[in-house]
PDB file of C-alpha atoms in Angstrom:
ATOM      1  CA  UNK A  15       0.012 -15.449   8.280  1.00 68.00           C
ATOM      2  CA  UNK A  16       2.228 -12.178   7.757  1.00 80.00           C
ATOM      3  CA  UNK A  17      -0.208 -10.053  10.057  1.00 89.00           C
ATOM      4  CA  UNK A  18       1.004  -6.609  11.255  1.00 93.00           C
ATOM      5  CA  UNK A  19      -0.912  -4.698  13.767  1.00 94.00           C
ATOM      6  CA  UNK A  20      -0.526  -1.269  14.270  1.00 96.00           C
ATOM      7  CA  UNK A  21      -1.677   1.152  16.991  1.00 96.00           C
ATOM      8  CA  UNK A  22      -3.435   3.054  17.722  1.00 97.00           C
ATOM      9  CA  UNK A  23      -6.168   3.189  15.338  1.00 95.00           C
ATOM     10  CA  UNK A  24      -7.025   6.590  16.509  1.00 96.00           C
ATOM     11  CA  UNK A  25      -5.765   9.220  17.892  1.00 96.00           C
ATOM     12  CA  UNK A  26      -7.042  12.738  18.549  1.00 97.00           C
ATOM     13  CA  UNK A  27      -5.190  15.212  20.619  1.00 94.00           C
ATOM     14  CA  UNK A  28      -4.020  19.362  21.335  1.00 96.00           C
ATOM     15  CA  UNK A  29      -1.443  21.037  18.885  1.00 96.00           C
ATOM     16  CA  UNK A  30       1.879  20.819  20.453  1.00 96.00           C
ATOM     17  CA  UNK A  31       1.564  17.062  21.410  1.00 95.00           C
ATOM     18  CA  UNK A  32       3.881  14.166  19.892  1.00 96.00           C
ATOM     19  CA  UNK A  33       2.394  11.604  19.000  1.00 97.00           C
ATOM     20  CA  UNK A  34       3.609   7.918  18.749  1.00 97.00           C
ATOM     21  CA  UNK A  35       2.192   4.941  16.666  1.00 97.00           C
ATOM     22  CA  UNK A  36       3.579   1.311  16.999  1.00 97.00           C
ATOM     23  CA  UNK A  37       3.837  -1.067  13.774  1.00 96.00           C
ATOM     24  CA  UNK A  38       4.450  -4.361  14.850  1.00 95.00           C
ATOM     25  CA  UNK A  39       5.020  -7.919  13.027  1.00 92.00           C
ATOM     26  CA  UNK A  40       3.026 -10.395  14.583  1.00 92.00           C
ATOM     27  CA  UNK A  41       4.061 -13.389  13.281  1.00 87.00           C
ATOM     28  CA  UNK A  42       6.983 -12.882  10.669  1.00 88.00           C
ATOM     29  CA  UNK A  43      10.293 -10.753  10.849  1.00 88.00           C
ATOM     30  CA  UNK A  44       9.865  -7.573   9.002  1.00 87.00           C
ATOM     31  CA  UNK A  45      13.776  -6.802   7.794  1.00 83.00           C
ATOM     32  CA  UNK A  46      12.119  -3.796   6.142  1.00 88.00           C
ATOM     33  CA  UNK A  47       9.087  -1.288   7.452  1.00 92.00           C
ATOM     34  CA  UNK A  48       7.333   1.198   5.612  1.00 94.00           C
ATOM     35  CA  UNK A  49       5.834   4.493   6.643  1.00 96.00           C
ATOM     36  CA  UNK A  50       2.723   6.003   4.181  1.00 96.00           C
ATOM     37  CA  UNK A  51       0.511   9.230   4.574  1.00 96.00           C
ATOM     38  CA  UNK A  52      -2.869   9.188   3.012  1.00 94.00           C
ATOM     39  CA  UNK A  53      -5.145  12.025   2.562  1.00 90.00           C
ATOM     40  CA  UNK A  54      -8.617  11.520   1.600  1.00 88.00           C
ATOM     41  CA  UNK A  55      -9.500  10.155  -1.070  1.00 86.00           C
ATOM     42  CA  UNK A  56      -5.967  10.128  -2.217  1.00 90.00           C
ATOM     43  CA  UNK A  57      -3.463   7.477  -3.050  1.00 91.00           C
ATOM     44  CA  UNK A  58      -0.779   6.724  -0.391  1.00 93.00           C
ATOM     45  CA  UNK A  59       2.696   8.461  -0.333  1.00 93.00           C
ATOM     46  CA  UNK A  60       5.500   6.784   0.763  1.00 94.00           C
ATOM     47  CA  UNK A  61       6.982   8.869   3.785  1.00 96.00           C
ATOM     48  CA  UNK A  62      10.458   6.576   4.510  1.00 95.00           C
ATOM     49  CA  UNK A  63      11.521   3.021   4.772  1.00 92.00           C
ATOM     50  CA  UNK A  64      12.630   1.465   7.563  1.00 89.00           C
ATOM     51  CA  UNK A  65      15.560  -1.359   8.128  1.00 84.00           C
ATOM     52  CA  UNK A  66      16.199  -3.165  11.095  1.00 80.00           C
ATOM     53  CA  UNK A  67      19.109  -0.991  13.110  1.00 80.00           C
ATOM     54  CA  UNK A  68      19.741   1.341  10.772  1.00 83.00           C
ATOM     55  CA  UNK A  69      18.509   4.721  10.240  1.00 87.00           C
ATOM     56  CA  UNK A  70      15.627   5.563   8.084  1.00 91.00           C
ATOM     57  CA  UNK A  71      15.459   6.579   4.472  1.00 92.00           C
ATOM     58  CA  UNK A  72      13.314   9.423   4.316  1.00 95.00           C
ATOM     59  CA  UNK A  73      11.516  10.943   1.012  1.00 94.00           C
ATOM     60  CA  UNK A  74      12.258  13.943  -0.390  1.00 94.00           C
ATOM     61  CA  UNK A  75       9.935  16.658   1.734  1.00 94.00           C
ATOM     62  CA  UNK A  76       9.320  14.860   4.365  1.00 95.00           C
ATOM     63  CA  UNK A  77      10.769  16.342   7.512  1.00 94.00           C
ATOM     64  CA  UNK A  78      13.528  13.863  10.209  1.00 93.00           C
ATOM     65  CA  UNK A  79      13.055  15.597  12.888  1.00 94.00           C
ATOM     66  CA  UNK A  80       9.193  15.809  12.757  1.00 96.00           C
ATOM     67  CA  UNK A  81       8.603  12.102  12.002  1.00 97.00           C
ATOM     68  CA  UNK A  82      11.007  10.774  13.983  1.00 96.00           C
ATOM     69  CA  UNK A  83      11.129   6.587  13.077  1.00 94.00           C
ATOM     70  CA  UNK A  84      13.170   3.852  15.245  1.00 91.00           C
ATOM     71  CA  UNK A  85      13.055   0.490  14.015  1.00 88.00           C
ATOM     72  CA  UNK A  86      14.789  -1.143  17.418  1.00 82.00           C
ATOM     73  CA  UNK A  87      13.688  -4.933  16.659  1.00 89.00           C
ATOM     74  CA  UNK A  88      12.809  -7.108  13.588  1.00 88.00           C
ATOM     75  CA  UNK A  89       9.013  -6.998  14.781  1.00 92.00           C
ATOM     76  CA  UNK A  90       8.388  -3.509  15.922  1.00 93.00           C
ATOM     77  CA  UNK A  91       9.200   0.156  14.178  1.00 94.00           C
ATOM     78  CA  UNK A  92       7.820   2.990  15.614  1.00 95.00           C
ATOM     79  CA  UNK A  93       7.134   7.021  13.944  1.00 97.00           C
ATOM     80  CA  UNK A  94       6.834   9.696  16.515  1.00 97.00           C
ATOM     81  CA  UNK A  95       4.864  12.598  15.186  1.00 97.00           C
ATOM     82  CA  UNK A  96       6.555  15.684  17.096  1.00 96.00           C
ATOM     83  CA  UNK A  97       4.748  18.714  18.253  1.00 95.00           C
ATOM     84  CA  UNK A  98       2.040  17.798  15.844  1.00 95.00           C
ATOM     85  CA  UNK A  99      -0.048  20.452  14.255  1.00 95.00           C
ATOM     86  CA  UNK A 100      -3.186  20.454  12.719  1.00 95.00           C
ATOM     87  CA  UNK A 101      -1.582  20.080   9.372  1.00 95.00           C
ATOM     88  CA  UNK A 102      -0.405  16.600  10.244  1.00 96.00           C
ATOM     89  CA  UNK A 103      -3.541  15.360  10.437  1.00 96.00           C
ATOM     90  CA  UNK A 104      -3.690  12.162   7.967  1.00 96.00           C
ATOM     91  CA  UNK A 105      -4.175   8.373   8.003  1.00 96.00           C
ATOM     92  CA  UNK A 106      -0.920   7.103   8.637  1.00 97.00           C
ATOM     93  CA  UNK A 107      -0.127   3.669   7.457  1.00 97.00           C
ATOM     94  CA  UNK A 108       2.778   1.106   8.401  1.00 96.00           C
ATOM     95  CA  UNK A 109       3.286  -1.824   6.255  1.00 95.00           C
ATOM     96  CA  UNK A 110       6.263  -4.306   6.515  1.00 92.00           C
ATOM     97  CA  UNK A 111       7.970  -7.235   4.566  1.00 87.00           C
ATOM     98  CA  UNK A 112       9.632 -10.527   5.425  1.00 81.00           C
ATOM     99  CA  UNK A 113      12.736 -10.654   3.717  1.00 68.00           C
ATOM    100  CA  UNK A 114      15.052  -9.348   1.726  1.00 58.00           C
ATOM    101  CA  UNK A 115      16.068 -12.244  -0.409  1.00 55.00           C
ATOM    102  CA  UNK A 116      12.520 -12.229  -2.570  1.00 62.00           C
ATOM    103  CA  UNK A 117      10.300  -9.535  -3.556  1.00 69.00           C
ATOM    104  CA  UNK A 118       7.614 -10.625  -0.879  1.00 78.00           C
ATOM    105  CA  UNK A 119       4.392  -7.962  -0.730  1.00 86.00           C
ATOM    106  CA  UNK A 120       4.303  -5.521   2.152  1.00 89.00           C
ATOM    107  CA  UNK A 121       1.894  -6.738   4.410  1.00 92.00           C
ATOM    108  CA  UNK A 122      -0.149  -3.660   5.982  1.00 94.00           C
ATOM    109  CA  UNK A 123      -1.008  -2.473   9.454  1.00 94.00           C
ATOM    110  CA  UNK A 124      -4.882  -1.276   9.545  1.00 93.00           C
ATOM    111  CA  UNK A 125      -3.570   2.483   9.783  1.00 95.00           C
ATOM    112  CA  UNK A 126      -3.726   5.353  12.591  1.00 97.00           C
ATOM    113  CA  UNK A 127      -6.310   7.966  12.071  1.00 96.00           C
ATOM    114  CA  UNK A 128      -4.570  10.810  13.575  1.00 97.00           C
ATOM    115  CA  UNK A 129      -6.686  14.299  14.172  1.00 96.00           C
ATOM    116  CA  UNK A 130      -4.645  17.145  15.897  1.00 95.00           C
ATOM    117  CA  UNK A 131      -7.015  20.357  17.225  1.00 94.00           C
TER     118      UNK A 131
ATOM    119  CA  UNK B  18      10.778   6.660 -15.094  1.00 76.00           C
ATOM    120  CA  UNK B  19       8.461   4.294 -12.724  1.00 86.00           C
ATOM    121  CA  UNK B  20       4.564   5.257 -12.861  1.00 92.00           C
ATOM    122  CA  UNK B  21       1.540   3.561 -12.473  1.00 96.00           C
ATOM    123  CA  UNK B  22      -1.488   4.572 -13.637  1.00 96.00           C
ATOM    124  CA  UNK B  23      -5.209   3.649 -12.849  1.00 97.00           C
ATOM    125  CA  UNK B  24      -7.326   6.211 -15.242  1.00 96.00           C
ATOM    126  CA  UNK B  25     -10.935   4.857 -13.266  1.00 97.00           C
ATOM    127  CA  UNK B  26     -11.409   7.072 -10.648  1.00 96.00           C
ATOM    128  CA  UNK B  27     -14.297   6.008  -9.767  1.00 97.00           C
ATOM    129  CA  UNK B  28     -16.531   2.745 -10.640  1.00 97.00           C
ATOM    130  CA  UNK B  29     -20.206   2.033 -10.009  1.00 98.00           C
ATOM    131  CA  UNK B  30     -21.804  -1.361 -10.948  1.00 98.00           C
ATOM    132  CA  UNK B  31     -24.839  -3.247  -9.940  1.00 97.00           C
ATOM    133  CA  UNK B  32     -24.220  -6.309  -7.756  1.00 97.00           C
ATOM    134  CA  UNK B  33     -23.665 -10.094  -9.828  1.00 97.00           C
ATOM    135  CA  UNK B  34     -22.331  -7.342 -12.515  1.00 97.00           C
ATOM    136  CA  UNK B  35     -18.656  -8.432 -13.735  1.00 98.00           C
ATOM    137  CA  UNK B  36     -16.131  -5.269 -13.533  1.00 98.00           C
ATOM    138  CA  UNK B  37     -13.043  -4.775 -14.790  1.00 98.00           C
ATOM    139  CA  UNK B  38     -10.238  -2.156 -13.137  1.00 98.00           C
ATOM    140  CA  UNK B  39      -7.423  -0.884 -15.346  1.00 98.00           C
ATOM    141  CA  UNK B  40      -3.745  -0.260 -14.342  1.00 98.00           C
ATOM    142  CA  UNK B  41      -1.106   0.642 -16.729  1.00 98.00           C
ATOM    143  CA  UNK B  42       2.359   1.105 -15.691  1.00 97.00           C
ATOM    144  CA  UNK B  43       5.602   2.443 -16.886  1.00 96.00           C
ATOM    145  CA  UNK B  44       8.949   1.182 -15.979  1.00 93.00           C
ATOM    146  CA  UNK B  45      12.439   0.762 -17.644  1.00 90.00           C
ATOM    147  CA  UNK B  46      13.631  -1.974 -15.722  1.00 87.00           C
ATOM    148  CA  UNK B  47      13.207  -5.553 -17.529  1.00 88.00           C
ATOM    149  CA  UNK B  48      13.069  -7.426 -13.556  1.00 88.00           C
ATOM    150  CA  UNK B  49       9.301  -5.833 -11.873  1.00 91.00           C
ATOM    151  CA  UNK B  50       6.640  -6.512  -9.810  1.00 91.00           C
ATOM    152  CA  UNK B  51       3.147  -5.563  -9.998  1.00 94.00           C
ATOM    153  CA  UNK B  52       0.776  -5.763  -6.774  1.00 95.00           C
ATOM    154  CA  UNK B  53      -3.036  -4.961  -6.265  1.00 97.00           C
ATOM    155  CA  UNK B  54      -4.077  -4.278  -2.577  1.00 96.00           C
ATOM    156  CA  UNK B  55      -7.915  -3.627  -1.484  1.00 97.00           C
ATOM    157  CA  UNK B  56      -8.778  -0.906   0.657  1.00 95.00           C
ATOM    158  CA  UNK B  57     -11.602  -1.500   2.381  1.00 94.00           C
ATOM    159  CA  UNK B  58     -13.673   1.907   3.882  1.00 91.00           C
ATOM    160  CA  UNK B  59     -12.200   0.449   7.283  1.00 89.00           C
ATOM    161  CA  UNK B  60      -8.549   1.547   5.968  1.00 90.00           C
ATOM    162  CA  UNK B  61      -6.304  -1.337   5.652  1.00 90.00           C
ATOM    163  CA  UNK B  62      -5.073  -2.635   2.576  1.00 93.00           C
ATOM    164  CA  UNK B  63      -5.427  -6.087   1.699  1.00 93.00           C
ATOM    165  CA  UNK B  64      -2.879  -7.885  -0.602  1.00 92.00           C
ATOM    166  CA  UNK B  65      -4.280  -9.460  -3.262  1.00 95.00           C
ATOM    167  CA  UNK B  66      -1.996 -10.591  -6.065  1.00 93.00           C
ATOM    168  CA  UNK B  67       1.819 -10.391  -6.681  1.00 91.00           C
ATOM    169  CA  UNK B  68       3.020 -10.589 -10.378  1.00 91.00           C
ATOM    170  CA  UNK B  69       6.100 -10.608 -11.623  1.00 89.00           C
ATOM    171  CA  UNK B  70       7.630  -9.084 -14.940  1.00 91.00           C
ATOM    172  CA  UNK B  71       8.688 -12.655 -16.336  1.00 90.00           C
ATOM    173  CA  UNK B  72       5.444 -14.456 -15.021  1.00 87.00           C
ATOM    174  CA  UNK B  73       2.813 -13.682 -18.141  1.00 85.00           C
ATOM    175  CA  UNK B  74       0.327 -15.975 -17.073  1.00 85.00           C
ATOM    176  CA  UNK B  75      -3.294 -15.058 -16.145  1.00 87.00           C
ATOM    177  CA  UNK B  76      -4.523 -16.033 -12.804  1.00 88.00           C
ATOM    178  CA  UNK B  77      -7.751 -16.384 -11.629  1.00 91.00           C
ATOM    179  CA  UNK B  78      -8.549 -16.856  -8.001  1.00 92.00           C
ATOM    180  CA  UNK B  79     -12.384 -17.791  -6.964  1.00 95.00           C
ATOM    181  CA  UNK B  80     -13.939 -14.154  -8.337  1.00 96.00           C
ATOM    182  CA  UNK B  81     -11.278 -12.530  -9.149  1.00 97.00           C
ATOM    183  CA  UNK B  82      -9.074 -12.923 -12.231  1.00 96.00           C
ATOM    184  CA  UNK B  83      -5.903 -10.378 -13.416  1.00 96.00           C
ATOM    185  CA  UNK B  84      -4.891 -10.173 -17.225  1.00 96.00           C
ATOM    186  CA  UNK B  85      -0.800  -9.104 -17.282  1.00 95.00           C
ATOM    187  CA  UNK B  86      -0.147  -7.986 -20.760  1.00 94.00           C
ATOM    188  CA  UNK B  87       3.375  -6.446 -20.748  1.00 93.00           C
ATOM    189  CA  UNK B  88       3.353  -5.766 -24.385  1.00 93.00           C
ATOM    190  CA  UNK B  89       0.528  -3.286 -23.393  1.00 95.00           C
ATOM    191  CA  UNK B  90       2.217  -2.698 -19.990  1.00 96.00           C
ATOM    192  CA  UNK B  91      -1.194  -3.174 -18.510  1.00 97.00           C
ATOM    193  CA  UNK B  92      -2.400  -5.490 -15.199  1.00 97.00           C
ATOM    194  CA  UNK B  93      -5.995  -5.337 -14.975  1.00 97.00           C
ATOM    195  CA  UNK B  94      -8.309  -6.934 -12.253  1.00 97.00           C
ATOM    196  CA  UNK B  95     -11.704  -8.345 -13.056  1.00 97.00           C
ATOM    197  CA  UNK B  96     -14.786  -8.867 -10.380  1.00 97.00           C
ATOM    198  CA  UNK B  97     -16.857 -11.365 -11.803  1.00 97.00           C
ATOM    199  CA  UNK B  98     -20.496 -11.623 -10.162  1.00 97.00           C
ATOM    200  CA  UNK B  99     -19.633  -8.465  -8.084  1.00 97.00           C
ATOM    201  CA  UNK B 100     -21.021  -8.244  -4.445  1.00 97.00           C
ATOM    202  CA  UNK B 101     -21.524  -5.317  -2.471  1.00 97.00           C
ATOM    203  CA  UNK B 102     -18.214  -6.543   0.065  1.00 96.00           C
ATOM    204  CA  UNK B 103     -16.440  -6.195  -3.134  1.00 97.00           C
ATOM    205  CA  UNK B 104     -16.777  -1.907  -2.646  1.00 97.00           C
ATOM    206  CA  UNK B 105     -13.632  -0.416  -1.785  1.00 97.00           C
ATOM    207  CA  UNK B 106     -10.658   1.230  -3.239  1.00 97.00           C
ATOM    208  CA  UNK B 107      -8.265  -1.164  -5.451  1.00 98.00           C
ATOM    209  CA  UNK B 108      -4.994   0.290  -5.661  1.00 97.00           C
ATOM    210  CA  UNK B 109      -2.141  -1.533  -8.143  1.00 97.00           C
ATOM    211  CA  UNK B 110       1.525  -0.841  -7.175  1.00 95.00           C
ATOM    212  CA  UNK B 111       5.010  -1.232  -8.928  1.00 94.00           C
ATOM    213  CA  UNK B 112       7.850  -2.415  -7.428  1.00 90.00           C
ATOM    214  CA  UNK B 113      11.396  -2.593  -9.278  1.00 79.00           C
ATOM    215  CA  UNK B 114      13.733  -5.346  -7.957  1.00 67.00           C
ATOM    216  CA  UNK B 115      16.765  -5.386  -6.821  1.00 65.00           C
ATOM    217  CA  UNK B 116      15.868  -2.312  -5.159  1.00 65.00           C
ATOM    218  CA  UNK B 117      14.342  -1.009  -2.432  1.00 69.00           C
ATOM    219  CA  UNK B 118      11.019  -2.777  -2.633  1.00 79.00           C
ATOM    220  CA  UNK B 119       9.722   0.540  -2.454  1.00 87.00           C
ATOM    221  CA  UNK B 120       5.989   0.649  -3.912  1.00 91.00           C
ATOM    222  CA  UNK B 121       5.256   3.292  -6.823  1.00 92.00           C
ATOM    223  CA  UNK B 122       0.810   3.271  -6.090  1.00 94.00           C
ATOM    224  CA  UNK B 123      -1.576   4.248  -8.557  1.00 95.00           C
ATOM    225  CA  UNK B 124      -4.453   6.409  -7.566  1.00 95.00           C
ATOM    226  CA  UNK B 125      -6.733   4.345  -6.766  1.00 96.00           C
ATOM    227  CA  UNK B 126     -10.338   3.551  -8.269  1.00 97.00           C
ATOM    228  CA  UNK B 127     -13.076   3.198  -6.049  1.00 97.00           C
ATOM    229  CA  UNK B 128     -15.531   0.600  -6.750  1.00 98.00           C
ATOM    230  CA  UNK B 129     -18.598   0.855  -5.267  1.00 98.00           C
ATOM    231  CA  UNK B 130     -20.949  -1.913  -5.650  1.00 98.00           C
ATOM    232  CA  UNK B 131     -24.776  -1.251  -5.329  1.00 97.00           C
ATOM    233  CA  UNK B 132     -27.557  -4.042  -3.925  1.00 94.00           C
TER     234      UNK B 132
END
């Protein structure tokens, strides 16, 4: 159980494109998703959390209107990488939770390699 | 303030080798959890334990064991009879409850274990 698939695993495209990646719950409700960046060989960092029809709490430094997140349904949140630059290229990692009422683990997607030219 | 810290960067051991990988954290809240994930050189992270600040006891599951000491603040993971599948990155996390379940990750130690 508590599987969460996210796609695409890779993506490599032109500067100036958005980008979108999909983080979905397969087989639980996720009340809350959770957005990371990783660099190599680094730890992850915690871009913004997600809650189910309500905007997104973003970190300090990272930019709204370049990662754009909608989380429309209890199963699916999506973060739009606009006009991407080659600076945005990172391992980008959703993870999501089942409920509010415990302190259940964030389960994790398998993370979108993203490469911008 | 919350921190986690995992001072191996990096570990190397020889397979059936036991390892042990450290995580100390810092926290001022009296109600916490403490995760460790596995990152695999694939990407994902795989949960692997979920402790909680009132929940002292050791566990030990097949391989794997974790020692929760909060009167060192410390929730180390042991490998016993490491196998080379057992190389990845092991990261331990804090999370501080009620809250935002938000994660506070170490750095990571990679493990890499060698045939």
């Amino acid at each position: 159980g508590a599987v969460v698939s996210q796609h695409p695993s890779r993506v490599i495209c032109k500067s100036g494109t958005s980008v979108k990646i999909e983080c979905r719950s397969l087989d639980f409700q996720a009340t809350t998703m959770f957005w990371y960046r990783q660099f190599p060989k680094q730890s992850l960092m915690l871009m913004a959390t997600s809650n189910e029809g309500s905007k997104a709490t973003y970190e300090q430094g990272v930019e709204k209107d370049k990662f754009l997140i909608n989380h429309a349904s209890l199963t699916l949140s999506t973060l739009t990488v606009t006009s991407a630059h080659p600076e945005d290229s990172s391992f980008y990692i959703c993870s999501a939770r089942a409920s509010r009422a415990e302190h259940q683990p964030q389960h994790f997607g398998d993370g979108t390699r993203l490469s911008i030219l | 303030a919350q921190k986690v810290t995992q001072a191996q960067t990096e570990i190397s051991v020889v397979e059936k080798e036991d390892v042990t990988l450290d995580c100390v954290y810092e926290t001022r809240d009296t109600t916490y959890y403490l995760f460790w994930y596995k990152q695999p050189p694939s990407g994902e992270l795989v949960f692997l334990i979920r402790r909680n600040s009132f929940d002292e006891q050791n566990e030990i599951s097949g391989r794997y064991s974790w020692n929760f000491q909060k009167s060192t603040s410390s929730f180390n993971f042991t490998i016993t009879a490491s196998q080379v599948v057992d190389s990845a990155v092991y990261f331990c996390a804090l999370s501080e409850a009620p809250g935002t379940y938000k994660y506070i990750f170490g750095t990571g130690t990679r493990l890499k274990v060698l045939a």
